[in-house]
Coordinates of N, CA and C and ligand atoms in Angstrom, one line a residue:
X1 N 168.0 58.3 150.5 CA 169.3 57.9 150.0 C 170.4 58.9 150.2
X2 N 170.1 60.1 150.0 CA 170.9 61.3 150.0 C 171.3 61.3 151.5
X3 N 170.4 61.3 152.7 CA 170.7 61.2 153.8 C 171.4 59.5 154.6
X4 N 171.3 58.3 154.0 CA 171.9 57.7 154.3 C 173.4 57.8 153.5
X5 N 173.4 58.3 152.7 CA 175.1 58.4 152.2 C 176.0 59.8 153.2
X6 N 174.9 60.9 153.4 CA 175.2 61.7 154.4 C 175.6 61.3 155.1
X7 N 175.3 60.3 156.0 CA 175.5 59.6 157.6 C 176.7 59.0 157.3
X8 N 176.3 58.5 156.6 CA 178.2 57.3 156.0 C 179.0 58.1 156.2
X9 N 178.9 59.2 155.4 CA 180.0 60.4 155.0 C 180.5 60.6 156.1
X10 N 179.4 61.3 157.0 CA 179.9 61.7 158.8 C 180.4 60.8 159.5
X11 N 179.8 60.0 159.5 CA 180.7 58.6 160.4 C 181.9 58.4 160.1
X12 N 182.6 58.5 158.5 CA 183.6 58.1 158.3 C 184.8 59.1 158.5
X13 N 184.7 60.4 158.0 CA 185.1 61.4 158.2 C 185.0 62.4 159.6
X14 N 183.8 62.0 160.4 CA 183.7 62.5 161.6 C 183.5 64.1 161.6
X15 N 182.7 64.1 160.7 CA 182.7 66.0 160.7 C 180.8 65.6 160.8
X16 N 180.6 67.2 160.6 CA 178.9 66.8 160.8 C 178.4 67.3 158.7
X17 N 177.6 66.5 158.2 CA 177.1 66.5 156.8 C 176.8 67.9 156.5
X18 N 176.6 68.9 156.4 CA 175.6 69.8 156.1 C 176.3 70.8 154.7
X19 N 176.2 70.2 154.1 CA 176.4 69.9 152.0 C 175.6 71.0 151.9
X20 N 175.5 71.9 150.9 CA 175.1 72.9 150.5 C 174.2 71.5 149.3
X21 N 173.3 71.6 148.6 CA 172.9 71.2 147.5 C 171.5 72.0 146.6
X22 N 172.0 72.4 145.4 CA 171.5 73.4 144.6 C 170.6 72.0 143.7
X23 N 169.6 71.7 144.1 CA 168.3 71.0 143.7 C 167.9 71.4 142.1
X24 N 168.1 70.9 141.4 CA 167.4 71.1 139.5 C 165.9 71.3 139.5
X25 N 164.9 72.1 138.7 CA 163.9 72.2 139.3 C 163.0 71.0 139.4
X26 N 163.4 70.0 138.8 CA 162.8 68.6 138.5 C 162.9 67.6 140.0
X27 N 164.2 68.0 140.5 CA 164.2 67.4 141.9 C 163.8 68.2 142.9
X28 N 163.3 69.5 142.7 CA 163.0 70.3 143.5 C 161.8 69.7 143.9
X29 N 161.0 69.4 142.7 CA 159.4 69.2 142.6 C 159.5 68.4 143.0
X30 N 159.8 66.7 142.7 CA 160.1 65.5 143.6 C 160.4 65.5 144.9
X31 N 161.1 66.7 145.4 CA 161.5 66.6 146.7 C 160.1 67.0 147.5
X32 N 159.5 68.2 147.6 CA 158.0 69.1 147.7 C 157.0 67.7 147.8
X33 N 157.1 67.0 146.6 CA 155.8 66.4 146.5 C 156.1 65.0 147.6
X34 N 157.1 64.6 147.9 CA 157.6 63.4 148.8 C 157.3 64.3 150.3
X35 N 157.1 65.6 150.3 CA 156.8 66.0 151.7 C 155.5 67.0 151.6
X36 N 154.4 66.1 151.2 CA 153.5 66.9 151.5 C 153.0 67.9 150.9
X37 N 153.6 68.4 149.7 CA 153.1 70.0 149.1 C 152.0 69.1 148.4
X38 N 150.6 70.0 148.1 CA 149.4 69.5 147.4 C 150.1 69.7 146.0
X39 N 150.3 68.5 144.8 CA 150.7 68.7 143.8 C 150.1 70.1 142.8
X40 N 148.7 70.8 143.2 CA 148.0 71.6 142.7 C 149.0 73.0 142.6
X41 N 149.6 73.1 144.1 CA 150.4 74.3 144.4 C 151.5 74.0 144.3
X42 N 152.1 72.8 143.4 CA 153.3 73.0 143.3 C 154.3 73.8 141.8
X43 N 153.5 74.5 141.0 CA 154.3 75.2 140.2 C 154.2 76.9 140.7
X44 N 153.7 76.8 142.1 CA 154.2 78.5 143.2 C 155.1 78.1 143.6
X45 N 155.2 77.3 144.6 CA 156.4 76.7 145.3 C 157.7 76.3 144.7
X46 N 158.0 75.9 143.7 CA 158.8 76.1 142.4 C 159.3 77.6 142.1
X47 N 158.2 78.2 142.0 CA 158.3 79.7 141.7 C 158.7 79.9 142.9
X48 N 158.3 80.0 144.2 CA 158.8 80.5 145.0 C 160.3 80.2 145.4
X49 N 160.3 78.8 145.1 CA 161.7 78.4 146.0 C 162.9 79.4 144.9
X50 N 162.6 78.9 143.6 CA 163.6 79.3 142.5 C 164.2 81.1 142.9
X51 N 162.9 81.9 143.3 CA 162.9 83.1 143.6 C 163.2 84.1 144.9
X52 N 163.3 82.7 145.8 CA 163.7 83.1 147.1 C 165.0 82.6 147.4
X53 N 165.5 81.1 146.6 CA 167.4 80.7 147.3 C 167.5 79.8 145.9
X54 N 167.0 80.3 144.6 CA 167.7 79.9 143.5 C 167.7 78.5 143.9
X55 N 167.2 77.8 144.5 CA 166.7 75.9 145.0 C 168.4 75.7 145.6
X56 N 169.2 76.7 146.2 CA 170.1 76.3 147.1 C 169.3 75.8 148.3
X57 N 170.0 74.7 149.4 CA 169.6 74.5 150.2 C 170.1 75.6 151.7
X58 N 171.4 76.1 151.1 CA 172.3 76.9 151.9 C 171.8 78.3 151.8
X59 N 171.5 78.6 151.3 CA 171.1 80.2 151.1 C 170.9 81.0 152.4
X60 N 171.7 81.8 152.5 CA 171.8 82.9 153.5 C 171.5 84.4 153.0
X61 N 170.8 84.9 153.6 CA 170.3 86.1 152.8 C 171.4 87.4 153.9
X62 N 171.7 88.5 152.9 CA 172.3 89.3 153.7 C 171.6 89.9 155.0
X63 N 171.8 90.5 155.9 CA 171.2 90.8 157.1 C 170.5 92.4 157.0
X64 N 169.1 92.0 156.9 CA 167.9 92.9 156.4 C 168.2 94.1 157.0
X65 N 167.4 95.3 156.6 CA 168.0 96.7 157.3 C 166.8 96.7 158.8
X66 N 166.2 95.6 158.6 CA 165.3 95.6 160.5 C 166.5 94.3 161.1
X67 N 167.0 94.1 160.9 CA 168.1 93.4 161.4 C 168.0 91.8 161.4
X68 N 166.7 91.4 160.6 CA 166.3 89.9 160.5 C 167.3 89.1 159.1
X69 N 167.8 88.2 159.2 CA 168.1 87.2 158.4 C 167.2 86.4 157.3
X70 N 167.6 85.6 156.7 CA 166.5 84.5 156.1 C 167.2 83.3 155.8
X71 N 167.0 82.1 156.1 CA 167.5 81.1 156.2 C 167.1 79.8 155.2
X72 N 168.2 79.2 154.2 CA 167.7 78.4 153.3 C 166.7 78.4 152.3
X73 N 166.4 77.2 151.7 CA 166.1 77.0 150.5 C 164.3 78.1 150.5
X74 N 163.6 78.2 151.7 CA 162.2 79.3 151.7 C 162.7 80.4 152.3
X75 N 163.8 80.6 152.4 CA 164.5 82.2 153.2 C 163.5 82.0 154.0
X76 N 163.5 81.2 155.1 CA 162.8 81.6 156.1 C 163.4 82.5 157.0
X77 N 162.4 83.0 157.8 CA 163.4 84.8 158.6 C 163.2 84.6 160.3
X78 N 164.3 84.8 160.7 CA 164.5 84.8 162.3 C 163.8 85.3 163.0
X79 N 162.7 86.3 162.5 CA 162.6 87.2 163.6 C 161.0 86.4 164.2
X80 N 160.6 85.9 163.3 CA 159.4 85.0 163.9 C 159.3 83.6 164.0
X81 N 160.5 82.8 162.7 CA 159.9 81.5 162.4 C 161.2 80.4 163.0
X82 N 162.2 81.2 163.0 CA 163.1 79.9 163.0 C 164.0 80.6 164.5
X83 N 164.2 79.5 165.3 CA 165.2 80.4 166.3 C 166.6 81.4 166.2
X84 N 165.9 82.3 166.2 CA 167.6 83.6 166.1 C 168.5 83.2 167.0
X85 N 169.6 84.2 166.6 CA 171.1 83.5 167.3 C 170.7 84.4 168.7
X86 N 169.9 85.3 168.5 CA 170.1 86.0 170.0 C 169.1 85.4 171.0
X87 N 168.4 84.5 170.7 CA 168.0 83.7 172.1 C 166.7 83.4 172.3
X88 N 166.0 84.3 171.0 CA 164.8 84.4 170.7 C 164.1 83.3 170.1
X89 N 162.8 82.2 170.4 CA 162.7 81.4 169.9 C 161.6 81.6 168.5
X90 N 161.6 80.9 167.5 CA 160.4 81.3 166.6 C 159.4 79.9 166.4
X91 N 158.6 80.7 165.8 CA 157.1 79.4 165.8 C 157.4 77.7 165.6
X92 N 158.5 78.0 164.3 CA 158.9 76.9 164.2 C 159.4 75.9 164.7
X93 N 159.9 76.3 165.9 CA 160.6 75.7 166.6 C 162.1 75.0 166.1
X94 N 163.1 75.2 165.6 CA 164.0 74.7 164.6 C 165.3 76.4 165.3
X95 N 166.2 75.8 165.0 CA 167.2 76.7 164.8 C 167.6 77.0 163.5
X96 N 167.9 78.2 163.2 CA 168.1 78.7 162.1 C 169.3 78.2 161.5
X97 N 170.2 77.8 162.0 CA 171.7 77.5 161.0 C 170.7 75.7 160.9
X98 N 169.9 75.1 161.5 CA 169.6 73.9 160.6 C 169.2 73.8 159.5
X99 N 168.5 75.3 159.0 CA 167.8 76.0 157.8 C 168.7 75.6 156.5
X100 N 169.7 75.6 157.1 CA 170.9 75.8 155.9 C 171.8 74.5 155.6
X101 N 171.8 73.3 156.0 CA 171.8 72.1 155.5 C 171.1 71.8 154.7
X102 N 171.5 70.4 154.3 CA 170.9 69.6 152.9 C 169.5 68.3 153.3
X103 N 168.9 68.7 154.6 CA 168.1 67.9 154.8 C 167.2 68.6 155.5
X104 N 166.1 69.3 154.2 CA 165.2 70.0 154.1 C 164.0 69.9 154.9
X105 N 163.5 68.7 156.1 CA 162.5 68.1 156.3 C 161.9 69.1 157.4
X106 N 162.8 70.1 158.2 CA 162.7 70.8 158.6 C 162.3 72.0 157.8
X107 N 163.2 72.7 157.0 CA 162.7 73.5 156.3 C 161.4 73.6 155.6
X108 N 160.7 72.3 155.3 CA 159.4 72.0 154.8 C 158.3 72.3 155.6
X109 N 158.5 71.7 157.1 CA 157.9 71.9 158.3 C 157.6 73.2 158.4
X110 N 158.1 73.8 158.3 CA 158.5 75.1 159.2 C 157.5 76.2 157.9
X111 N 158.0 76.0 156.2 CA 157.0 76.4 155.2 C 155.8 76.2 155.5
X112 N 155.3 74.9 155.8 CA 154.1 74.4 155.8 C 153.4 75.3 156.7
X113 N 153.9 75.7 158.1 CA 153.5 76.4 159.4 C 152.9 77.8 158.7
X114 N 154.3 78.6 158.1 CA 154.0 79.4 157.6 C 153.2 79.9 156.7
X115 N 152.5 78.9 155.7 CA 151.5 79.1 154.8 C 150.3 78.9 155.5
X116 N 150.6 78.5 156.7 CA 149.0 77.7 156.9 C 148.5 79.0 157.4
X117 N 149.6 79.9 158.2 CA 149.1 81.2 159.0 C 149.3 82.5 158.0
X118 N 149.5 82.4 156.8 CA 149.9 83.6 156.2 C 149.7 83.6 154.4
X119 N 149.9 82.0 154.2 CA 149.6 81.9 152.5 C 151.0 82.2 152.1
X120 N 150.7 82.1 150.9 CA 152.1 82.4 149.9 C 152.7 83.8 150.0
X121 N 151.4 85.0 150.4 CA 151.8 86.4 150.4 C 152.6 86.3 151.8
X122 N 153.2 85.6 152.4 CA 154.2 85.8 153.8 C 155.7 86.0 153.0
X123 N 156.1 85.4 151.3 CA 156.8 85.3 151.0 C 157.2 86.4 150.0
X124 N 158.1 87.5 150.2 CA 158.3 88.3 149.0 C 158.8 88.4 147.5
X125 N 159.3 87.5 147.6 CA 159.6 86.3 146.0 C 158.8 85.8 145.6
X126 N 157.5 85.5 146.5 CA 156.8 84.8 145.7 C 155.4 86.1 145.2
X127 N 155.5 86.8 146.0 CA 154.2 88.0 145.5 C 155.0 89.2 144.7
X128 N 156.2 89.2 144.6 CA 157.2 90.0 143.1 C 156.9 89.5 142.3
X129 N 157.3 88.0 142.0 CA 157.9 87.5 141.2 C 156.9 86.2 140.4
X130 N 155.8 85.9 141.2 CA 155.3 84.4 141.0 C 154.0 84.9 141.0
X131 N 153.2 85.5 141.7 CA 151.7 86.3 142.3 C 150.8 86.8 140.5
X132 N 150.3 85.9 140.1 CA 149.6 86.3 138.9 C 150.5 86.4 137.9
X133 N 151.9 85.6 137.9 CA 152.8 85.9 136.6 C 152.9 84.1 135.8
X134 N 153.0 84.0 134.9 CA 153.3 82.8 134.7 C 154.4 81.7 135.3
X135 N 153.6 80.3 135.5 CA 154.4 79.7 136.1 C 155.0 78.8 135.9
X136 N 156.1 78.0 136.2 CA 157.3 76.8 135.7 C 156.5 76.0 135.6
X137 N 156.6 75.0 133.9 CA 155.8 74.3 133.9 C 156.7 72.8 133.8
X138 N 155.9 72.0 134.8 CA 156.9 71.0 135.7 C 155.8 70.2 135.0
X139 N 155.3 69.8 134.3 CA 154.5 69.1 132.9 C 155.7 67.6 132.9
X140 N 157.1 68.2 132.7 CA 158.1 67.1 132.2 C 158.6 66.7 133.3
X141 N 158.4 67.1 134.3 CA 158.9 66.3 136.2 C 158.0 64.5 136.3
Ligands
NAG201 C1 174.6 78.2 147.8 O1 174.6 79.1 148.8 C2 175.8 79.2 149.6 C3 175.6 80.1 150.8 O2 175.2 81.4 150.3 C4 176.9 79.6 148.7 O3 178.2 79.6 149.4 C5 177.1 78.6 147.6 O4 178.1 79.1 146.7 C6 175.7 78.5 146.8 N1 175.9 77.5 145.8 C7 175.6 77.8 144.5 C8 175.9 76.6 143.6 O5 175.2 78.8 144.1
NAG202 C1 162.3 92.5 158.0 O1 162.7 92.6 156.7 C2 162.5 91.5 155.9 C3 163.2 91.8 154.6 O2 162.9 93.0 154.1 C4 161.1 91.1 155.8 O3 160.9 89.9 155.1 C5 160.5 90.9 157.2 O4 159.1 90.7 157.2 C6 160.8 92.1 158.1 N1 160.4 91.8 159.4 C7 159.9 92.8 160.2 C8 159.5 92.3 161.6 O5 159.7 93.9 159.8
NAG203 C1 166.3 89.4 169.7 O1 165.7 89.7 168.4 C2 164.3 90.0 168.6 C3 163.8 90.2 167.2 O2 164.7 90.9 166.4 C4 164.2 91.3 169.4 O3 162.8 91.7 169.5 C5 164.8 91.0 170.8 O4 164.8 92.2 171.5 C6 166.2 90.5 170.6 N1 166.7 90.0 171.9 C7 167.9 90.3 172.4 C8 168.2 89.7 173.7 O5 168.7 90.9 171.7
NAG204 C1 165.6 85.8 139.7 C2 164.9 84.4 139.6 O1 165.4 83.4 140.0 N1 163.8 84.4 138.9 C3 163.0 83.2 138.8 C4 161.6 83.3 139.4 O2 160.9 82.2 139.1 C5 160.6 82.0 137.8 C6 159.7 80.8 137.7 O3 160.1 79.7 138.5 C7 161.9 81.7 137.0 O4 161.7 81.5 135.7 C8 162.9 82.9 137.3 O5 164.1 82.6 136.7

């Protein structure tokens, strides 16, 4: 729905959609479980998203002291996953400014990649902040 009112929007206006949208953690979870997250690992991924871009979809992280970025709602990071601006391709195959739109499906993809080769410890928000600490209980989602 969000993405066909998106399209409307652009068609009518003629610009291209890409809406920042700051997700409640209740839609966060709804969104995750509509793409695939095992509902078991869904109060990390909660934890992590909350801890990595505050469930913005926009989230740009300042530019790291090794010179990498991180892009959207999993701070994914240029230097391996998402294509950097300097010409470099990453696993994910996705360009990094798509990271930062409001149609995450990419962004999901590109998590999923990531966990499958690294786990949750690929994420530093999530092994600070989420790694053995108590977690969001999405009980009322
Ligand atoms: C979401 O992130 C973008 C980019 O950093 C920022 O401009 C925007 O203010 C943020 N939105 C909220 C509600 O924090
Ligand atoms: C660069 O720094 C960021 C943030 O500190 C980190 O997440 C990332 O793994 C680092 N990448 C490399 C190649 O060191
Ligand atoms: C692009 O960035 C990567 C990773 O930071 C670096 O290894 C590479 O040398 C850079 N390439 C260019 C053309 O700047
Ligand atoms: C700084 C920050 O956003 N911390 C959050 C980390 O995740 C936990 C659980 O989701 C939240 O309660 C914190 O607010």
């Amino acid at each position: 729905m969000r993405s066909l009112y998106c399209s409307l929007l652009a068609l009518m206006t003629l610009t291209s959609c890409a809406r920042a949208v700051v997700f409640t953690r209740c839609e966060l979870y709804h969104e995750l479980l509509q793409r695939d997250f095992p509902e078991d690992q869904l109060p990390d991924w909660v934890c992590l998203v909350e801890n990595e871009s505050a469930r913005n979809t926009s989230a740009l992280s300042p530019i790291n002291t090794n010179g990498s970025q991180d892009f959207g709602l999993f701070q994914i990071n240029n230097r391996y996953w998402c294509d950097s601006w300097n010409g470099t391709e990453g696993s994910c195959h996705v360009a990094c400014k798509d990271l930062l739109d409001d149609d995450i499906d990419d962004d999901c993809a590109c998590a999923h990649l990531i966990f499958s080769r690294q786990g949750f410890d690929a994420w530093h928000g999530w092994t600070k902040r989420c790694k053995g600490k108590p977690l969001p209980d999405l009980s009322h989602c």
